[in-house]
Structure formats: C-alpha cells, structure tokens
PDB file of C-alpha atoms in Angstrom:
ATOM      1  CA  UNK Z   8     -17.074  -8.889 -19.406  1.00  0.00           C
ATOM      2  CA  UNK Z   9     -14.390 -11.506 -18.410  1.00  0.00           C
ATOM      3  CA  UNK Z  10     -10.948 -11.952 -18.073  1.00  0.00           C
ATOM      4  CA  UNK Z  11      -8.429 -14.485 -19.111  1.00  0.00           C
ATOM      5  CA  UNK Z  12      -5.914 -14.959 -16.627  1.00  0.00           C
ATOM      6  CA  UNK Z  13      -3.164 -17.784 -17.099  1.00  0.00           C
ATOM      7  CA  UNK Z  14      -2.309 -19.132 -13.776  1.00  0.00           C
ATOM      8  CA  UNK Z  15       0.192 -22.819 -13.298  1.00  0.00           C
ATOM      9  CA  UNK Z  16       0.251 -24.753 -10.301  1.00  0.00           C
ATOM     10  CA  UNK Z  17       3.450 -27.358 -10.274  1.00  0.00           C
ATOM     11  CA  UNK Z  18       4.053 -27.850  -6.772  1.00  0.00           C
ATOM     12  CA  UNK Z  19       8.112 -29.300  -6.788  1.00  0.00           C
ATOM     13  CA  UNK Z  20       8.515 -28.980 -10.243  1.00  0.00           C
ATOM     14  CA  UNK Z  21       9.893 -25.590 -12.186  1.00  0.00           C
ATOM     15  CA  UNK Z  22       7.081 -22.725 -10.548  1.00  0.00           C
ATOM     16  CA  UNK Z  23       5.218 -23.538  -7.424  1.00  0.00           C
ATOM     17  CA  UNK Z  24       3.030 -20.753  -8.818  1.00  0.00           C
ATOM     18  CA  UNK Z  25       3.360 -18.962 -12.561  1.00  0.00           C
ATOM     19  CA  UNK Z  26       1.672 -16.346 -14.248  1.00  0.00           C
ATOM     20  CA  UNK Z  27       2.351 -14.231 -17.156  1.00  0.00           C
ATOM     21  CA  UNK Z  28      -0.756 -11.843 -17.368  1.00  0.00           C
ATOM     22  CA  UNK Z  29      -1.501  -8.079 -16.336  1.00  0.00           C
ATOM     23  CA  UNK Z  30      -4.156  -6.487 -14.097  1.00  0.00           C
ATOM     24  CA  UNK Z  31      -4.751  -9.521 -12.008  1.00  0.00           C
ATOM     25  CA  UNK Z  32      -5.081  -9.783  -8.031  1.00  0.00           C
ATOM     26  CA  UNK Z  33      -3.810 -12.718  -6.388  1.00  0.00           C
ATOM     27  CA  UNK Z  34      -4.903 -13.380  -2.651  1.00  0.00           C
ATOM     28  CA  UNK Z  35      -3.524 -16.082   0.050  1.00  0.00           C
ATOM     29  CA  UNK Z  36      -1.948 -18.305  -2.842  1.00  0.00           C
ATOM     30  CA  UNK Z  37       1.177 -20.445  -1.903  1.00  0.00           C
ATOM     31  CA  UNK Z  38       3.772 -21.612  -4.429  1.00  0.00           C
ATOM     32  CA  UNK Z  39       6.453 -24.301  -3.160  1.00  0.00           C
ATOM     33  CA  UNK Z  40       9.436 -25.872  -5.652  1.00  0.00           C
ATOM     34  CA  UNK Z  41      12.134 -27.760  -4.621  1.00  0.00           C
ATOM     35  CA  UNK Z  42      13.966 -27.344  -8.261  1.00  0.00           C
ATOM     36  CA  UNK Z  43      12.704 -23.891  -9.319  1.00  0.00           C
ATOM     37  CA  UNK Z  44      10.718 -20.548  -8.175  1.00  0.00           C
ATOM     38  CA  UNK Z  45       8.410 -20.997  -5.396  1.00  0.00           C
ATOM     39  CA  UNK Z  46       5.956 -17.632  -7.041  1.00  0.00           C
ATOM     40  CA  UNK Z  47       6.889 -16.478 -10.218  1.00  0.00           C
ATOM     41  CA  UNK Z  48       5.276 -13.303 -11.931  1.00  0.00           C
ATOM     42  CA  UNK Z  49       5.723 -11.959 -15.081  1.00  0.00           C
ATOM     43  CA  UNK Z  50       3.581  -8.859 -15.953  1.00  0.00           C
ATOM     44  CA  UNK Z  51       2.277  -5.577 -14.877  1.00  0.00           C
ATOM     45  CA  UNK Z  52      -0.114  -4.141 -13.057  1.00  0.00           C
ATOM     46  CA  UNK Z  53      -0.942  -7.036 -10.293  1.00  0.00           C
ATOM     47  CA  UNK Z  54      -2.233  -6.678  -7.217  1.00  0.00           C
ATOM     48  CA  UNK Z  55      -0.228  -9.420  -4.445  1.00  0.00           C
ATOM     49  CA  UNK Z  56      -1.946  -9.768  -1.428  1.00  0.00           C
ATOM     50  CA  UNK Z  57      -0.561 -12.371   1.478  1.00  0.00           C
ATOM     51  CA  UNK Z  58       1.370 -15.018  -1.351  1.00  0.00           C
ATOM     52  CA  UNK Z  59       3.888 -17.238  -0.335  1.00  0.00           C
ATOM     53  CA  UNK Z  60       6.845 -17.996  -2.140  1.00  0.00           C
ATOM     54  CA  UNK Z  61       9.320 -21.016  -0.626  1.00  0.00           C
ATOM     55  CA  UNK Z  62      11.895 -22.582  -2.727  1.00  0.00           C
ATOM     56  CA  UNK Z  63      14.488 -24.895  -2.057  1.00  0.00           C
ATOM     57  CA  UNK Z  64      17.037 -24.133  -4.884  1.00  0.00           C
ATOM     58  CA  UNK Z  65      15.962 -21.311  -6.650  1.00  0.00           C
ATOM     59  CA  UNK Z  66      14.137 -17.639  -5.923  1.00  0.00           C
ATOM     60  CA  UNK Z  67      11.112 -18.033  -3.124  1.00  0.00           C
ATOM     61  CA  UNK Z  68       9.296 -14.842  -5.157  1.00  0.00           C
ATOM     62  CA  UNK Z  69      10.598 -14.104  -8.567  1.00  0.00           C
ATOM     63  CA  UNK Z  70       9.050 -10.874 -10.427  1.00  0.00           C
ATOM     64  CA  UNK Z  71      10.510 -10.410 -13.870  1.00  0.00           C
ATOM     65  CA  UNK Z  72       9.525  -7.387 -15.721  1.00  0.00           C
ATOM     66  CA  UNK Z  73       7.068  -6.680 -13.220  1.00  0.00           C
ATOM     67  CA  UNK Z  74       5.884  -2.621 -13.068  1.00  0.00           C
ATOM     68  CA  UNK Z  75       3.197  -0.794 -11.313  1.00  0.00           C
ATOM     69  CA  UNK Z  76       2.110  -3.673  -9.036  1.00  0.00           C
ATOM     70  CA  UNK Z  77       1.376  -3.562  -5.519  1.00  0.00           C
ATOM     71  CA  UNK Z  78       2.771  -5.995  -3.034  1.00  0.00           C
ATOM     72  CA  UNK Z  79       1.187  -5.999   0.189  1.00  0.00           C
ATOM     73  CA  UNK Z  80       1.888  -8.610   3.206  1.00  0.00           C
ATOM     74  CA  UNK Z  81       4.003 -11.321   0.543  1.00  0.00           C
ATOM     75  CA  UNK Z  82       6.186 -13.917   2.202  1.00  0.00           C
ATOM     76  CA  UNK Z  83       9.444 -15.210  -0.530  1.00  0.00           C
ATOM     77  CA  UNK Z  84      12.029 -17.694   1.751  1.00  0.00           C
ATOM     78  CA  UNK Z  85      15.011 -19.525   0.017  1.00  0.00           C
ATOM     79  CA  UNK Z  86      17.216 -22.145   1.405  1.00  0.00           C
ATOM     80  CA  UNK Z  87      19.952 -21.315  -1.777  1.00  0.00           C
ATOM     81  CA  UNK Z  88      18.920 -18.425  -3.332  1.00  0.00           C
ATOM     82  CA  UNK Z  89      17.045 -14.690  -3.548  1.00  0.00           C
ATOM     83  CA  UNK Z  90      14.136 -14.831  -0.807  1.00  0.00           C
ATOM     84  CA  UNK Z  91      12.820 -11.973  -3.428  1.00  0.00           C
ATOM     85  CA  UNK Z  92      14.139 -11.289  -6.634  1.00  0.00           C
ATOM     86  CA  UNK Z  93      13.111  -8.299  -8.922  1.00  0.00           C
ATOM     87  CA  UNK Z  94      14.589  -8.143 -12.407  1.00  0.00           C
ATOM     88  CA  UNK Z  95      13.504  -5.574 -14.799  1.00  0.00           C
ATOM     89  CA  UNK Z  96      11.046  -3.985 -12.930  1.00  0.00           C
ATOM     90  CA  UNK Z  97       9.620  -0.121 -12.272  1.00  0.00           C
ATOM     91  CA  UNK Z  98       7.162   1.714 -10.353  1.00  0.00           C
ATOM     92  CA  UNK Z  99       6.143  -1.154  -7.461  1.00  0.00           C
ATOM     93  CA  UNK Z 100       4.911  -0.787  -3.939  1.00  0.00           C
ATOM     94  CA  UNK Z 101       5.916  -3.295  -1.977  1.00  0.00           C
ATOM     95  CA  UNK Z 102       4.504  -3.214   1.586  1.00  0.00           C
ATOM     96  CA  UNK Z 103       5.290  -5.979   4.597  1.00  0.00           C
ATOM     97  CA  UNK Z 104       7.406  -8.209   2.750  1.00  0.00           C
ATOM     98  CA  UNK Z 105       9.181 -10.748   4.469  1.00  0.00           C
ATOM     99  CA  UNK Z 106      12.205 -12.016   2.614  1.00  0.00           C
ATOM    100  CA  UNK Z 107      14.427 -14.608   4.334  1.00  0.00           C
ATOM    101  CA  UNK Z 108      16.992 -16.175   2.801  1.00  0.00           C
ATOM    102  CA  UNK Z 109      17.971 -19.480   5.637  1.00  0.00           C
ATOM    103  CA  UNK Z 110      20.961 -21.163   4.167  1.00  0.00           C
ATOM    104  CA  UNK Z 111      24.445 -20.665   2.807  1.00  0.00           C
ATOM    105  CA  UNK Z 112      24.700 -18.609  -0.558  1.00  0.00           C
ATOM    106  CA  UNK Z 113      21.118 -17.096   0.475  1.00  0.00           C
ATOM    107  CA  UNK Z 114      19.746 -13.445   0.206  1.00  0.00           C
ATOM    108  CA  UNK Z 115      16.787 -11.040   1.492  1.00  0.00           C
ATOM    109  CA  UNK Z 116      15.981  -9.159  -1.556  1.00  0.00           C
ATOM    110  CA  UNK Z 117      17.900  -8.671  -5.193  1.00  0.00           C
ATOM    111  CA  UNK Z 118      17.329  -6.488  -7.576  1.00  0.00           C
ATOM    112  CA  UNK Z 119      19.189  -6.724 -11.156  1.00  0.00           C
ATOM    113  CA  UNK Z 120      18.994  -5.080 -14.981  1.00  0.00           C
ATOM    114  CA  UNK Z 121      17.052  -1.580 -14.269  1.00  0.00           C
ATOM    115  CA  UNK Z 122      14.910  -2.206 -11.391  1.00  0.00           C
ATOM    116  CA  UNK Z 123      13.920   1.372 -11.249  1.00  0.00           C
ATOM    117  CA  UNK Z 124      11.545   3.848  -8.516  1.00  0.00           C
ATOM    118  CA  UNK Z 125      10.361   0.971  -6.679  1.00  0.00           C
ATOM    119  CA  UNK Z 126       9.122   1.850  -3.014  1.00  0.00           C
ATOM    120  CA  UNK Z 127       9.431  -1.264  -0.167  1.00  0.00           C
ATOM    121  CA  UNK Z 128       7.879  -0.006   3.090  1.00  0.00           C
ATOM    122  CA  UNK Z 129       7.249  -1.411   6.486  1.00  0.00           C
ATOM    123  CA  UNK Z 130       8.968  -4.387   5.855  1.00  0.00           C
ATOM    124  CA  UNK Z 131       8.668  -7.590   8.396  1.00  0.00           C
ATOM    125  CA  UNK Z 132      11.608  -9.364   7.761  1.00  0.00           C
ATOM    126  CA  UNK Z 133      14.664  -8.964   5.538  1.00  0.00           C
ATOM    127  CA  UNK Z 134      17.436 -11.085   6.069  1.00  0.00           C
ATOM    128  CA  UNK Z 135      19.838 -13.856   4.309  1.00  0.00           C
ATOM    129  CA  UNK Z 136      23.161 -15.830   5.144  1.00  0.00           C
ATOM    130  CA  UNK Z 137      25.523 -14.104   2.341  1.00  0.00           C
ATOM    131  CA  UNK Z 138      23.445 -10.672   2.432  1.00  0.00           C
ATOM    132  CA  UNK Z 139      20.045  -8.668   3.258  1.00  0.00           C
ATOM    133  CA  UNK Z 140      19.955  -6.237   0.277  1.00  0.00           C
ATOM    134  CA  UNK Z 141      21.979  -6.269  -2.941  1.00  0.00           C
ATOM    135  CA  UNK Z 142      21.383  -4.286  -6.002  1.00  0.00           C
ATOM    136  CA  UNK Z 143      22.768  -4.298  -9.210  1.00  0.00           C
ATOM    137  CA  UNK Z 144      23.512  -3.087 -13.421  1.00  0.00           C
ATOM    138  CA  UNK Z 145      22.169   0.711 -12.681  1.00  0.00           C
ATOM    139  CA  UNK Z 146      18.893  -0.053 -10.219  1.00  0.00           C
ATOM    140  CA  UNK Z 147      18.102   3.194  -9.500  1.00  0.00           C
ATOM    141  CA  UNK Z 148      15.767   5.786  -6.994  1.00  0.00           C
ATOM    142  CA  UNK Z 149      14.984   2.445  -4.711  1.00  0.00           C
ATOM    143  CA  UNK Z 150      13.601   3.149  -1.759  1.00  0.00           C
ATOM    144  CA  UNK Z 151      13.471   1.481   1.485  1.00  0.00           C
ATOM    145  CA  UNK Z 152      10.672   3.108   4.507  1.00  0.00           C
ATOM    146  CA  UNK Z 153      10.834   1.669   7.671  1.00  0.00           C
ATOM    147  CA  UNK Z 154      12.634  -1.627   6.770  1.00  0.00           C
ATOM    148  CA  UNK Z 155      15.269  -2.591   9.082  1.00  0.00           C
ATOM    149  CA  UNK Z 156      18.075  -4.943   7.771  1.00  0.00           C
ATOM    150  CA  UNK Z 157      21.866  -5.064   8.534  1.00  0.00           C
ATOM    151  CA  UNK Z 158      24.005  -2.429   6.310  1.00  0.00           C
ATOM    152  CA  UNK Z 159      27.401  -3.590   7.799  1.00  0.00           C
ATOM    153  CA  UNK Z 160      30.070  -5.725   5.123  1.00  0.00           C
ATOM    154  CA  UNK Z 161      28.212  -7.395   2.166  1.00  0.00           C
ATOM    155  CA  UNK Z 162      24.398  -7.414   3.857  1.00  0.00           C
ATOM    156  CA  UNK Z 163      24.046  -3.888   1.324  1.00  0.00           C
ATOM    157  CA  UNK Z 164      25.537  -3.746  -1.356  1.00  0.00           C
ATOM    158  CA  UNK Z 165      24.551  -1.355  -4.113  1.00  0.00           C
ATOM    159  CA  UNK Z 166      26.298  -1.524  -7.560  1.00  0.00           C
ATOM    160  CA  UNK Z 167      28.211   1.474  -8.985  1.00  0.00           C
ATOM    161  CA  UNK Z 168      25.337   3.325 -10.931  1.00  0.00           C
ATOM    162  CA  UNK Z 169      22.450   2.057  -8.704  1.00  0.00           C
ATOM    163  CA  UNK Z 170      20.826   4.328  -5.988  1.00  0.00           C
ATOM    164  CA  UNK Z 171      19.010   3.098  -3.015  1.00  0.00           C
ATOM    165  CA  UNK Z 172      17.460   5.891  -0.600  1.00  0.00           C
ATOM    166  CA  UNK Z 173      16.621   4.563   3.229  1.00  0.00           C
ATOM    167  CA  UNK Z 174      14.014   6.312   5.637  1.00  0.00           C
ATOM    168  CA  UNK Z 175      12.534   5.940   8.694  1.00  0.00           C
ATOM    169  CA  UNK Z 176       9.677   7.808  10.319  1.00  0.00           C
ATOM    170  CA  UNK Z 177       9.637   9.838  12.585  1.00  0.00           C
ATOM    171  CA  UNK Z 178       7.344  11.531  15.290  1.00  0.00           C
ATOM    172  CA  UNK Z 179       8.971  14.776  16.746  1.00  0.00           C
ATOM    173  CA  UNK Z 180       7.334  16.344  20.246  1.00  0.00           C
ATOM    174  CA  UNK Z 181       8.370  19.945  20.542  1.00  0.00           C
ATOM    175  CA  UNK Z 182       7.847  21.572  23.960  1.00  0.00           C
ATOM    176  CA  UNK Z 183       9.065  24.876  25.193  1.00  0.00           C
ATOM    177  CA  UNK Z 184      10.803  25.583  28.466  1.00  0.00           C
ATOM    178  CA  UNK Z 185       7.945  24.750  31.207  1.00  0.00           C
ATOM    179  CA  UNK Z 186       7.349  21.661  29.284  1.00  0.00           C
ATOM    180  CA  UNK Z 187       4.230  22.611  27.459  1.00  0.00           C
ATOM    181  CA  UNK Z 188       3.441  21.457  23.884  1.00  0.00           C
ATOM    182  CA  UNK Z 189       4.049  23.750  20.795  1.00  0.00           C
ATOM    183  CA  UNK Z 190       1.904  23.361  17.573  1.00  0.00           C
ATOM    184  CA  UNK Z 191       2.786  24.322  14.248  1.00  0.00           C
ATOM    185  CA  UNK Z 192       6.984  23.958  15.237  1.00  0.00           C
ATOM    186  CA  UNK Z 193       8.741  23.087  12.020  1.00  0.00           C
ATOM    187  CA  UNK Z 194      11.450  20.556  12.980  1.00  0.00           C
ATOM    188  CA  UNK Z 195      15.100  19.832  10.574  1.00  0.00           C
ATOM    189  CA  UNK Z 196      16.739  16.842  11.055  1.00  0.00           C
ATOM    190  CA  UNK Z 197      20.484  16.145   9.638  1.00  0.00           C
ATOM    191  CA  UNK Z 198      22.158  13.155   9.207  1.00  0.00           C
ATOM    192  CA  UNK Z 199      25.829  14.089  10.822  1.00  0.00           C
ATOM    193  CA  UNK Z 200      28.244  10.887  11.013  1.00  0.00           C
ATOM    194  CA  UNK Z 201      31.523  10.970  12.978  1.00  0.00           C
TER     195      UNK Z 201
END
C-alpha cells in the first residue's frame, strides 16, 4: 500500500510549508514566508516532529481544523503576528513548543472558533510583544502543563466562554519528625491567594 500525501514548498511566497492531508508525519521540515504562513496544516491526525515555522507578516505555525495530532519539539516565530495559531481544532498534544512572537503586534500562541481539549505540555518558550497566550469565541478545557509564560495585563487573556486550566508538577518529600522518609503519605495541595 501507499499513500498520497499533498505537501507545497513556496519559500517567501503564501506557505513556506502547506499541507491539507490526514495521518501524515512530518520530521525536521522548515517553512519560511515573508508574505504568508511560515507551516501551515490543515487536517487531522498528523504527527509534527521538530518543524519550523518563521514568518515575517503572517502566523509562523498555522493549524486550521487540525484534531488528534501530536506536536512534539515544533518551533512557530512571527515578527507581526501569532508565533502559533490554532483555529478550529480538538483533541491535540502539543509537547515543547516554542512560540515567540519578536515584534510589535506579535503573540505566543492563539487559539480562536472552538479550539477545544487540547493539552500543551513542557513548553520551551512562549512569549510575544502584545501577549503570551490569548484565547478566544468559546475555546474550551485547554490545558497548559509545565509551560511558563507571563499571566500579568494582556499576556493571558481568555475570552468569556473559553476555559484554560494551568498545572505544574510537582514532587512532594514527606518526612516525619527525626527527618526520616515516609512512603505511601498522601499529600493535598490548595491554591489559597491573598
């Protein structure tokens, strides 16, 4: 058996890098536009591995109606724009992104129209000028593991009727009195502000 996968190269024109098909792994690929998306996906079920998205005006890694992919290690940077943009899109695991956004009017990651149960862990980087995260129109059950990025003023924003859930982990050592170790300890941790 084969498989028919529709792949574009246009360096600096519209899509560094295009593709519109499912169940597809793409390894070490880098897409650069000066006018347009530096990696744009459309379609489900992919398998990212170590891209590179860079754009000069537009989205550095675009994913439109992308669900149940895995992202692993992807690198989206925008001088204008979204360093990663999801739109439409459920059910992802993206792991060790690095989203940088370097000029004015530029953003980390954005996620618009029902971007739904998507899980972003261990992220490297995750930073723009004019904001780090931003969701918006009812994203919901977004979750964010071990990514650092600044929460103060506009850097998060989530959209009335979108959720986004942040977590850390955690190792807890529980000794008694003389110092000695306990096993089996259950721990509770509660987030108290003030």
């Amino acid at each position: 058996p084969y498989c028919s996968v529709r792949v574009y190269f246009a360096p600096n024109s519209d899509s560094g890098f295009f593709t519109d098909s499912n169940g597809n792994i793409f390894t070490n690929n880098n897409g650069t536009s000066t006018s347009g998306y530096g990696f744009e996906i459309f379609g489900n079920n992919n398998n990212l591995t170590s891209n590179i998205g860079t754009s000069n005006s537009s989205y550095g890694i675009y994913l439109n109606a992308v669900s149940n992919s895995i992202l692993t290690n992807n690198t989206g940077t925008s001088n204008s724009s979204y360093a990663l943009y999801l739109s439409n899109g459920d059910n992802n695991v993206i792991t060790g992104q690095n989203a940088t956004g370097i000029s004015t009017n530029s953003y980390g990651i954005y996620m618009d129209t029902n971007s739904d149960n998507n899980t972003f862990k261990d992220c490297i980087n995750v930073t723009g000028i004019e904001g780090d995260v931003l969701l918006t129109t009812t994203s919901v059950n977004n979750t964010f593991t071990n990514c650092s990025y600044r929460t103060t003023g506009t850097n998060e924003s989530v959209a009335a009727g979108s959720s986004l859930i942040r977590k850390w982990y955690y190792r807890a050592n529980v000794t008694n009195t003389t110092g000695d170790g306990l096993s089996s300890v259950n721990v509770t941790f509660f987030n108290k502000t003030g």
